[in-house]
PDB file of N, CA, C and O in Angstrom:
ATOM      1  N   MET X  23       9.120  28.960  -3.968  1.00 59.00           N
ATOM      2  CA  MET X  23       9.674  27.984  -4.890  1.00 59.00           C
ATOM      3  C   MET X  23       9.888  28.666  -6.250  1.00 59.00           C
ATOM      4  O   MET X  23       9.057  29.458  -6.695  1.00 59.00           O
ATOM      5  N   ASP X  24      10.978  28.343  -6.907  1.00 68.00           N
ATOM      6  CA  ASP X  24      11.321  28.935  -8.195  1.00 68.00           C
ATOM      7  C   ASP X  24      10.367  28.418  -9.271  1.00 68.00           C
ATOM      8  O   ASP X  24      10.284  27.215  -9.516  1.00 68.00           O
ATOM      9  N   LYS X  25       9.638  29.319  -9.926  1.00 75.00           N
ATOM     10  CA  LYS X  25       8.639  28.914 -10.922  1.00 75.00           C
ATOM     11  C   LYS X  25       9.265  28.427 -12.216  1.00 75.00           C
ATOM     12  O   LYS X  25       8.571  27.895 -13.072  1.00 75.00           O
ATOM     13  N   HIS X  26      10.562  28.591 -12.369  1.00 82.00           N
ATOM     14  CA  HIS X  26      11.224  28.131 -13.579  1.00 82.00           C
ATOM     15  C   HIS X  26      11.992  26.841 -13.340  1.00 82.00           C
ATOM     16  O   HIS X  26      12.582  26.303 -14.275  1.00 82.00           O
ATOM     17  N   GLY X  27      11.983  26.356 -12.131  1.00 88.00           N
ATOM     18  CA  GLY X  27      12.705  25.130 -11.809  1.00 88.00           C
ATOM     19  C   GLY X  27      11.989  23.900 -12.357  1.00 88.00           C
ATOM     20  O   GLY X  27      10.775  23.882 -12.575  1.00 88.00           O
ATOM     21  N   PHE X  28      12.746  22.864 -12.584  1.00 91.00           N
ATOM     22  CA  PHE X  28      12.220  21.626 -13.150  1.00 91.00           C
ATOM     23  C   PHE X  28      11.171  20.985 -12.246  1.00 91.00           C
ATOM     24  O   PHE X  28      10.094  20.597 -12.721  1.00 91.00           O
ATOM     25  N   LEU X  29      11.462  20.887 -10.958  1.00 91.00           N
ATOM     26  CA  LEU X  29      10.522  20.241 -10.040  1.00 91.00           C
ATOM     27  C   LEU X  29       9.205  21.008  -9.956  1.00 91.00           C
ATOM     28  O   LEU X  29       8.130  20.409  -9.889  1.00 91.00           O
ATOM     29  N   TYR X  30       9.280  22.317  -9.961  1.00 91.00           N
ATOM     30  CA  TYR X  30       8.050  23.120  -9.925  1.00 91.00           C
ATOM     31  C   TYR X  30       7.225  22.888 -11.178  1.00 91.00           C
ATOM     32  O   TYR X  30       6.003  22.745 -11.111  1.00 91.00           O
ATOM     33  N   ARG X  31       7.877  22.840 -12.340  1.00 90.00           N
ATOM     34  CA  ARG X  31       7.143  22.633 -13.585  1.00 90.00           C
ATOM     35  C   ARG X  31       6.498  21.254 -13.626  1.00 90.00           C
ATOM     36  O   ARG X  31       5.361  21.112 -14.082  1.00 90.00           O
ATOM     37  N   VAL X  32       7.187  20.243 -13.120  1.00 90.00           N
ATOM     38  CA  VAL X  32       6.611  18.895 -13.075  1.00 90.00           C
ATOM     39  C   VAL X  32       5.418  18.877 -12.132  1.00 90.00           C
ATOM     40  O   VAL X  32       4.346  18.351 -12.468  1.00 90.00           O
ATOM     41  N   PHE X  33       5.575  19.446 -10.939  1.00 91.00           N
ATOM     42  CA  PHE X  33       4.467  19.515  -9.981  1.00 91.00           C
ATOM     43  C   PHE X  33       3.287  20.259 -10.571  1.00 91.00           C
ATOM     44  O   PHE X  33       2.139  19.810 -10.474  1.00 91.00           O
ATOM     45  N   ASP X  34       3.538  21.391 -11.207  1.00 90.00           N
ATOM     46  CA  ASP X  34       2.473  22.201 -11.778  1.00 90.00           C
ATOM     47  C   ASP X  34       1.749  21.452 -12.894  1.00 90.00           C
ATOM     48  O   ASP X  34       0.527  21.548 -13.025  1.00 90.00           O
ATOM     49  N   LEU X  35       2.474  20.690 -13.691  1.00 88.00           N
ATOM     50  CA  LEU X  35       1.867  19.911 -14.762  1.00 88.00           C
ATOM     51  C   LEU X  35       0.858  18.907 -14.196  1.00 88.00           C
ATOM     52  O   LEU X  35      -0.290  18.849 -14.634  1.00 88.00           O
ATOM     53  N   TYR X  36       1.278  18.137 -13.194  1.00 86.00           N
ATOM     54  CA  TYR X  36       0.383  17.146 -12.607  1.00 86.00           C
ATOM     55  C   TYR X  36      -0.747  17.796 -11.817  1.00 86.00           C
ATOM     56  O   TYR X  36      -1.894  17.360 -11.889  1.00 86.00           O
ATOM     57  N   TYR X  37      -0.456  18.830 -11.079  1.00 87.00           N
ATOM     58  CA  TYR X  37      -1.479  19.521 -10.285  1.00 87.00           C
ATOM     59  C   TYR X  37      -2.562  20.086 -11.197  1.00 87.00           C
ATOM     60  O   TYR X  37      -3.756  19.903 -10.957  1.00 87.00           O
ATOM     61  N   ASP X  38      -2.149  20.739 -12.238  1.00 88.00           N
ATOM     62  CA  ASP X  38      -3.103  21.320 -13.172  1.00 88.00           C
ATOM     63  C   ASP X  38      -3.886  20.222 -13.897  1.00 88.00           C
ATOM     64  O   ASP X  38      -5.094  20.344 -14.105  1.00 88.00           O
ATOM     65  N   GLY X  39      -3.222  19.148 -14.244  1.00 86.00           N
ATOM     66  CA  GLY X  39      -3.897  18.050 -14.929  1.00 86.00           C
ATOM     67  C   GLY X  39      -4.961  17.395 -14.068  1.00 86.00           C
ATOM     68  O   GLY X  39      -6.084  17.150 -14.518  1.00 86.00           O
ATOM     69  N   PHE X  40      -4.638  17.109 -12.812  1.00 83.00           N
ATOM     70  CA  PHE X  40      -5.613  16.495 -11.924  1.00 83.00           C
ATOM     71  C   PHE X  40      -6.737  17.456 -11.560  1.00 83.00           C
ATOM     72  O   PHE X  40      -7.872  17.038 -11.339  1.00 83.00           O
ATOM     73  N   ARG X  41      -6.445  18.726 -11.479  1.00 84.00           N
ATOM     74  CA  ARG X  41      -7.459  19.709 -11.108  1.00 84.00           C
ATOM     75  C   ARG X  41      -8.520  19.834 -12.195  1.00 84.00           C
ATOM     76  O   ARG X  41      -9.690  20.042 -11.896  1.00 84.00           O
ATOM     77  N   HIS X  42      -8.132  19.662 -13.438  1.00 85.00           N
ATOM     78  CA  HIS X  42      -9.079  19.843 -14.544  1.00 85.00           C
ATOM     79  C   HIS X  42      -9.702  18.530 -15.019  1.00 85.00           C
ATOM     80  O   HIS X  42     -10.470  18.528 -15.973  1.00 85.00           O
ATOM     81  N   MET X  43      -9.404  17.435 -14.375  1.00 84.00           N
ATOM     82  CA  MET X  43     -10.009  16.154 -14.760  1.00 84.00           C
ATOM     83  C   MET X  43     -11.483  16.135 -14.406  1.00 84.00           C
ATOM     84  O   MET X  43     -11.890  16.694 -13.402  1.00 84.00           O
ATOM     85  N   GLU X  44     -12.261  15.456 -15.222  1.00 83.00           N
ATOM     86  CA  GLU X  44     -13.667  15.242 -14.889  1.00 83.00           C
ATOM     87  C   GLU X  44     -13.909  13.751 -14.692  1.00 83.00           C
ATOM     88  O   GLU X  44     -14.181  13.295 -13.591  1.00 83.00           O
ATOM     89  N   LEU X  45     -13.793  12.992 -15.742  1.00 86.00           N
ATOM     90  CA  LEU X  45     -13.998  11.551 -15.661  1.00 86.00           C
ATOM     91  C   LEU X  45     -12.852  10.881 -14.912  1.00 86.00           C
ATOM     92  O   LEU X  45     -13.052   9.901 -14.194  1.00 86.00           O
ATOM     93  N   GLY X  46     -11.666  11.424 -15.037  1.00 84.00           N
ATOM     94  CA  GLY X  46     -10.495  10.829 -14.405  1.00 84.00           C
ATOM     95  C   GLY X  46     -10.593  10.768 -12.895  1.00 84.00           C
ATOM     96  O   GLY X  46     -10.142   9.807 -12.278  1.00 84.00           O
ATOM     97  N   LYS X  47     -11.176  11.779 -12.277  1.00 84.00           N
ATOM     98  CA  LYS X  47     -11.321  11.776 -10.818  1.00 84.00           C
ATOM     99  C   LYS X  47     -12.206  10.628 -10.369  1.00 84.00           C
ATOM    100  O   LYS X  47     -11.905   9.942  -9.382  1.00 84.00           O
ATOM    101  N   THR X  48     -13.277  10.402 -11.105  1.00 89.00           N
ATOM    102  CA  THR X  48     -14.171   9.292 -10.773  1.00 89.00           C
ATOM    103  C   THR X  48     -13.459   7.955 -10.948  1.00 89.00           C
ATOM    104  O   THR X  48     -13.570   7.069 -10.097  1.00 89.00           O
ATOM    105  N   LEU X  49     -12.716   7.817 -12.029  1.00 90.00           N
ATOM    106  CA  LEU X  49     -12.000   6.570 -12.274  1.00 90.00           C
ATOM    107  C   LEU X  49     -10.925   6.324 -11.224  1.00 90.00           C
ATOM    108  O   LEU X  49     -10.755   5.199 -10.749  1.00 90.00           O
ATOM    109  N   TRP X  50     -10.179   7.371 -10.847  1.00 87.00           N
ATOM    110  CA  TRP X  50      -9.162   7.220  -9.803  1.00 87.00           C
ATOM    111  C   TRP X  50      -9.795   6.849  -8.472  1.00 87.00           C
ATOM    112  O   TRP X  50      -9.260   6.050  -7.715  1.00 87.00           O
ATOM    113  N   THR X  51     -10.959   7.411  -8.175  1.00 90.00           N
ATOM    114  CA  THR X  51     -11.661   7.067  -6.938  1.00 90.00           C
ATOM    115  C   THR X  51     -12.055   5.598  -6.938  1.00 90.00           C
ATOM    116  O   THR X  51     -11.865   4.892  -5.938  1.00 90.00           O
ATOM    117  N   ILE X  52     -12.582   5.125  -8.057  1.00 94.00           N
ATOM    118  CA  ILE X  52     -12.963   3.711  -8.164  1.00 94.00           C
ATOM    119  C   ILE X  52     -11.739   2.816  -8.020  1.00 94.00           C
ATOM    120  O   ILE X  52     -11.783   1.796  -7.318  1.00 94.00           O
ATOM    121  N   ILE X  53     -10.636   3.181  -8.653  1.00 94.00           N
ATOM    122  CA  ILE X  53      -9.406   2.378  -8.565  1.00 94.00           C
ATOM    123  C   ILE X  53      -8.915   2.304  -7.126  1.00 94.00           C
ATOM    124  O   ILE X  53      -8.554   1.234  -6.627  1.00 94.00           O
ATOM    125  N   ILE X  54      -8.900   3.419  -6.428  1.00 94.00           N
ATOM    126  CA  ILE X  54      -8.414   3.445  -5.039  1.00 94.00           C
ATOM    127  C   ILE X  54      -9.319   2.619  -4.136  1.00 94.00           C
ATOM    128  O   ILE X  54      -8.840   1.840  -3.294  1.00 94.00           O
ATOM    129  N   ILE X  55     -10.632   2.732  -4.321  1.00 95.00           N
ATOM    130  CA  ILE X  55     -11.561   1.941  -3.514  1.00 95.00           C
ATOM    131  C   ILE X  55     -11.361   0.453  -3.771  1.00 95.00           C
ATOM    132  O   ILE X  55     -11.326  -0.361  -2.838  1.00 95.00           O
ATOM    133  N   LYS X  56     -11.207   0.071  -5.030  1.00 95.00           N
ATOM    134  CA  LYS X  56     -10.984  -1.342  -5.363  1.00 95.00           C
ATOM    135  C   LYS X  56      -9.690  -1.861  -4.745  1.00 95.00           C
ATOM    136  O   LYS X  56      -9.646  -2.976  -4.217  1.00 95.00           O
ATOM    137  N   LEU X  57      -8.628  -1.085  -4.790  1.00 94.00           N
ATOM    138  CA  LEU X  57      -7.359  -1.521  -4.205  1.00 94.00           C
ATOM    139  C   LEU X  57      -7.468  -1.701  -2.696  1.00 94.00           C
ATOM    140  O   LEU X  57      -6.951  -2.675  -2.142  1.00 94.00           O
ATOM    141  N   VAL X  58      -8.137  -0.777  -2.038  1.00 93.00           N
ATOM    142  CA  VAL X  58      -8.311  -0.888  -0.586  1.00 93.00           C
ATOM    143  C   VAL X  58      -9.099  -2.146  -0.244  1.00 93.00           C
ATOM    144  O   VAL X  58      -8.713  -2.913   0.640  1.00 93.00           O
ATOM    145  N   VAL X  59     -10.185  -2.398  -0.962  1.00 92.00           N
ATOM    146  CA  VAL X  59     -10.995  -3.588  -0.708  1.00 92.00           C
ATOM    147  C   VAL X  59     -10.196  -4.854  -0.973  1.00 92.00           C
ATOM    148  O   VAL X  59     -10.212  -5.791  -0.171  1.00 92.00           O
ATOM    149  N   ILE X  60      -9.477  -4.886  -2.086  1.00 91.00           N
ATOM    150  CA  ILE X  60      -8.692  -6.078  -2.430  1.00 91.00           C
ATOM    151  C   ILE X  60      -7.653  -6.360  -1.353  1.00 91.00           C
ATOM    152  O   ILE X  60      -7.515  -7.494  -0.889  1.00 91.00           O
ATOM    153  N   PHE X  61      -6.905  -5.354  -0.930  1.00 90.00           N
ATOM    154  CA  PHE X  61      -5.862  -5.591   0.059  1.00 90.00           C
ATOM    155  C   PHE X  61      -6.428  -5.929   1.424  1.00 90.00           C
ATOM    156  O   PHE X  61      -5.849  -6.724   2.164  1.00 90.00           O
ATOM    157  N   LEU X  62      -7.569  -5.345   1.794  1.00 89.00           N
ATOM    158  CA  LEU X  62      -8.191  -5.718   3.061  1.00 89.00           C
ATOM    159  C   LEU X  62      -8.661  -7.167   3.036  1.00 89.00           C
ATOM    160  O   LEU X  62      -8.469  -7.905   3.997  1.00 89.00           O
ATOM    161  N   VAL X  63      -9.270  -7.584   1.943  1.00 86.00           N
ATOM    162  CA  VAL X  63      -9.732  -8.967   1.825  1.00 86.00           C
ATOM    163  C   VAL X  63      -8.548  -9.918   1.842  1.00 86.00           C
ATOM    164  O   VAL X  63      -8.573 -10.953   2.524  1.00 86.00           O
ATOM    165  N   LEU X  64      -7.505  -9.601   1.110  1.00 85.00           N
ATOM    166  CA  LEU X  64      -6.317 -10.454   1.100  1.00 85.00           C
ATOM    167  C   LEU X  64      -5.718 -10.577   2.494  1.00 85.00           C
ATOM    168  O   LEU X  64      -5.350 -11.670   2.929  1.00 85.00           O
ATOM    169  N   LYS X  65      -5.599  -9.467   3.190  1.00 83.00           N
ATOM    170  CA  LYS X  65      -5.006  -9.477   4.523  1.00 83.00           C
ATOM    171  C   LYS X  65      -5.848 -10.284   5.500  1.00 83.00           C
ATOM    172  O   LYS X  65      -5.333 -11.096   6.274  1.00 83.00           O
ATOM    173  N   LEU X  66      -7.148 -10.085   5.468  1.00 83.00           N
ATOM    174  CA  LEU X  66      -8.013 -10.742   6.440  1.00 83.00           C
ATOM    175  C   LEU X  66      -8.166 -12.235   6.200  1.00 83.00           C
ATOM    176  O   LEU X  66      -8.176 -13.029   7.142  1.00 83.00           O
ATOM    177  N   PHE X  67      -8.299 -12.647   4.947  1.00 82.00           N
ATOM    178  CA  PHE X  67      -8.653 -14.031   4.668  1.00 82.00           C
ATOM    179  C   PHE X  67      -7.501 -14.902   4.190  1.00 82.00           C
ATOM    180  O   PHE X  67      -7.522 -16.117   4.383  1.00 82.00           O
ATOM    181  N   PHE X  68      -6.502 -14.336   3.551  1.00 81.00           N
ATOM    182  CA  PHE X  68      -5.458 -15.157   2.956  1.00 81.00           C
ATOM    183  C   PHE X  68      -4.102 -15.060   3.641  1.00 81.00           C
ATOM    184  O   PHE X  68      -3.222 -15.856   3.360  1.00 81.00           O
ATOM    185  N   PHE X  69      -3.910 -14.094   4.519  1.00 80.00           N
ATOM    186  CA  PHE X  69      -2.644 -13.952   5.214  1.00 80.00           C
ATOM    187  C   PHE X  69      -2.868 -13.874   6.718  1.00 80.00           C
ATOM    188  O   PHE X  69      -2.735 -12.809   7.319  1.00 80.00           O
ATOM    189  N   PRO X  70      -3.206 -15.000   7.345  1.00 77.00           N
ATOM    190  CA  PRO X  70      -3.411 -14.959   8.794  1.00 77.00           C
ATOM    191  C   PRO X  70      -2.086 -14.702   9.505  1.00 77.00           C
ATOM    192  O   PRO X  70      -1.002 -14.930   8.956  1.00 77.00           O
ATOM    193  N   ASN X  71      -2.162 -14.254  10.739  1.00 80.00           N
ATOM    194  CA  ASN X  71      -0.974 -13.956  11.521  1.00 80.00           C
ATOM    195  C   ASN X  71      -0.447 -15.264  12.120  1.00 80.00           C
ATOM    196  O   ASN X  71      -0.726 -15.603  13.269  1.00 80.00           O
ATOM    197  N   PHE X  72       0.311 -15.992  11.339  1.00 81.00           N
ATOM    198  CA  PHE X  72       0.802 -17.320  11.708  1.00 81.00           C
ATOM    199  C   PHE X  72       1.692 -17.265  12.945  1.00 81.00           C
ATOM    200  O   PHE X  72       1.605 -18.112  13.824  1.00 81.00           O
ATOM    201  N   ILE X  73       2.556 -16.273  13.016  1.00 83.00           N
ATOM    202  CA  ILE X  73       3.484 -16.170  14.147  1.00 83.00           C
ATOM    203  C   ILE X  73       2.719 -15.911  15.443  1.00 83.00           C
ATOM    204  O   ILE X  73       3.002 -16.527  16.470  1.00 83.00           O
ATOM    205  N   LYS X  74       1.751 -15.031  15.409  1.00 81.00           N
ATOM    206  CA  LYS X  74       0.985 -14.721  16.613  1.00 81.00           C
ATOM    207  C   LYS X  74       0.206 -15.936  17.096  1.00 81.00           C
ATOM    208  O   LYS X  74       0.049 -16.146  18.297  1.00 81.00           O
ATOM    209  N   GLU X  75      -0.270 -16.767  16.174  1.00 82.00           N
ATOM    210  CA  GLU X  75      -1.047 -17.949  16.536  1.00 82.00           C
ATOM    211  C   GLU X  75      -0.186 -19.070  17.106  1.00 82.00           C
ATOM    212  O   GLU X  75      -0.656 -19.867  17.908  1.00 82.00           O
ATOM    213  N   HIS X  76       1.073 -19.167  16.690  1.00 83.00           N
ATOM    214  CA  HIS X  76       1.894 -20.315  17.056  1.00 83.00           C
ATOM    215  C   HIS X  76       3.030 -20.020  18.035  1.00 83.00           C
ATOM    216  O   HIS X  76       3.595 -20.943  18.601  1.00 83.00           O
ATOM    217  N   ALA X  77       3.387 -18.764  18.206  1.00 83.00           N
ATOM    218  CA  ALA X  77       4.495 -18.425  19.094  1.00 83.00           C
ATOM    219  C   ALA X  77       3.969 -17.881  20.416  1.00 83.00           C
ATOM    220  O   ALA X  77       2.905 -17.283  20.481  1.00 83.00           O
ATOM    221  N   GLN X  78       4.746 -18.104  21.465  1.00 84.00           N
ATOM    222  CA  GLN X  78       4.389 -17.533  22.757  1.00 84.00           C
ATOM    223  C   GLN X  78       4.690 -16.036  22.726  1.00 84.00           C
ATOM    224  O   GLN X  78       5.624 -15.597  22.057  1.00 84.00           O
ATOM    225  N   GLU X  79       3.899 -15.273  23.451  1.00 88.00           N
ATOM    226  CA  GLU X  79       4.085 -13.828  23.450  1.00 88.00           C
ATOM    227  C   GLU X  79       5.450 -13.470  24.027  1.00 88.00           C
ATOM    228  O   GLU X  79       5.852 -13.964  25.080  1.00 88.00           O
ATOM    229  N   GLY X  80       6.176 -12.654  23.312  1.00 88.00           N
ATOM    230  CA  GLY X  80       7.506 -12.240  23.722  1.00 88.00           C
ATOM    231  C   GLY X  80       8.613 -13.127  23.172  1.00 88.00           C
ATOM    232  O   GLY X  80       9.780 -12.808  23.288  1.00 88.00           O
ATOM    233  N   HIS X  81       8.242 -14.248  22.545  1.00 87.00           N
ATOM    234  CA  HIS X  81       9.236 -15.186  22.006  1.00 87.00           C
ATOM    235  C   HIS X  81       9.052 -15.386  20.506  1.00 87.00           C
ATOM    236  O   HIS X  81       9.380 -16.442  19.967  1.00 87.00           O
ATOM    237  N   GLU X  82       8.547 -14.357  19.838  1.00 87.00           N
ATOM    238  CA  GLU X  82       8.302 -14.462  18.409  1.00 87.00           C
ATOM    239  C   GLU X  82       9.592 -14.639  17.618  1.00 87.00           C
ATOM    240  O   GLU X  82       9.650 -15.424  16.672  1.00 87.00           O
ATOM    241  N   ALA X  83      10.641 -13.920  17.994  1.00 90.00           N
ATOM    242  CA  ALA X  83      11.914 -14.019  17.281  1.00 90.00           C
ATOM    243  C   ALA X  83      12.502 -15.417  17.407  1.00 90.00           C
ATOM    244  O   ALA X  83      13.037 -15.961  16.437  1.00 90.00           O
ATOM    245  N   ASP X  84      12.390 -16.019  18.586  1.00 89.00           N
ATOM    246  CA  ASP X  84      12.884 -17.379  18.774  1.00 89.00           C
ATOM    247  C   ASP X  84      12.102 -18.361  17.904  1.00 89.00           C
ATOM    248  O   ASP X  84      12.669 -19.283  17.317  1.00 89.00           O
ATOM    249  N   PHE X  85      10.804 -18.177  17.823  1.00 88.00           N
ATOM    250  CA  PHE X  85       9.961 -19.046  16.999  1.00 88.00           C
ATOM    251  C   PHE X  85      10.373 -18.959  15.527  1.00 88.00           C
ATOM    252  O   PHE X  85      10.526 -19.975  14.856  1.00 88.00           O
ATOM    253  N   VAL X  86      10.577 -17.737  15.036  1.00 88.00           N
ATOM    254  CA  VAL X  86      10.965 -17.556  13.640  1.00 88.00           C
ATOM    255  C   VAL X  86      12.328 -18.181  13.390  1.00 88.00           C
ATOM    256  O   VAL X  86      12.531 -18.875  12.383  1.00 88.00           O
ATOM    257  N   ALA X  87      13.280 -17.968  14.300  1.00 88.00           N
ATOM    258  CA  ALA X  87      14.610 -18.549  14.132  1.00 88.00           C
ATOM    259  C   ALA X  87      14.549 -20.070  14.119  1.00 88.00           C
ATOM    260  O   ALA X  87      15.189 -20.718  13.284  1.00 88.00           O
ATOM    261  N   THR X  88      13.778 -20.657  15.022  1.00 88.00           N
ATOM    262  CA  THR X  88      13.655 -22.107  15.076  1.00 88.00           C
ATOM    263  C   THR X  88      13.020 -22.646  13.803  1.00 88.00           C
ATOM    264  O   THR X  88      13.494 -23.632  13.235  1.00 88.00           O
ATOM    265  N   GLN X  89      11.966 -22.020  13.355  1.00 86.00           N
ATOM    266  CA  GLN X  89      11.281 -22.473  12.141  1.00 86.00           C
ATOM    267  C   GLN X  89      12.176 -22.320  10.913  1.00 86.00           C
ATOM    268  O   GLN X  89      12.155 -23.162  10.023  1.00 86.00           O
ATOM    269  N   THR X  90      12.943 -21.261  10.873  1.00 87.00           N
ATOM    270  CA  THR X  90      13.808 -21.026   9.715  1.00 87.00           C
ATOM    271  C   THR X  90      14.941 -22.041   9.679  1.00 87.00           C
ATOM    272  O   THR X  90      15.257 -22.595   8.625  1.00 87.00           O
ATOM    273  N   LEU X  91      15.553 -22.303  10.813  1.00 87.00           N
ATOM    274  CA  LEU X  91      16.689 -23.211  10.854  1.00 87.00           C
ATOM    275  C   LEU X  91      16.278 -24.667  10.708  1.00 87.00           C
ATOM    276  O   LEU X  91      16.956 -25.445  10.061  1.00 87.00           O
ATOM    277  N   ASN X  92      15.154 -25.058  11.286  1.00 82.00           N
ATOM    278  CA  ASN X  92      14.720 -26.447  11.234  1.00 82.00           C
ATOM    279  C   ASN X  92      13.893 -26.758   9.997  1.00 82.00           C
ATOM    280  O   ASN X  92      13.830 -27.909   9.584  1.00 82.00           O
ATOM    281  N   GLY X  93      13.229 -25.781   9.462  1.00 71.00           N
ATOM    282  CA  GLY X  93      12.396 -25.999   8.294  1.00 71.00           C
ATOM    283  C   GLY X  93      11.129 -26.776   8.606  1.00 71.00           C
ATOM    284  O   GLY X  93      10.533 -27.387   7.734  1.00 71.00           O
ATOM    285  N   GLU X  94      10.711 -26.784   9.866  1.00 60.00           N
ATOM    286  CA  GLU X  94       9.515 -27.516  10.265  1.00 60.00           C
ATOM    287  C   GLU X  94       8.321 -26.593  10.315  1.00 60.00           C
ATOM    288  O   GLU X  94       8.440 -25.390  10.356  1.00 60.00           O
ATOM    289  N   ARG X  95       7.147 -27.209  10.372  1.00 56.00           N
ATOM    290  CA  ARG X  95       5.925 -26.411  10.529  1.00 56.00           C
ATOM    291  C   ARG X  95       5.236 -26.847  11.770  1.00 56.00           C
ATOM    292  O   ARG X  95       5.058 -27.867  12.181  1.00 56.00           O
TER     293      ARG X  95
END
């Protein structure tokens, strides 16, 4: 890779910055863990698989089309 190219310089800037972080690595780890937990909790408890529960297996597309066109629940 050309060491004078723009993309290389941008990559090198971020790579060097993250490599020399001390507190930042810990903070990024905490942020990533929190995001994973939040999205897992949201997925499990607040977004149930409505189509799988109400449609017959293999007829999911028909169920969605019917619900969309009729507006029923």
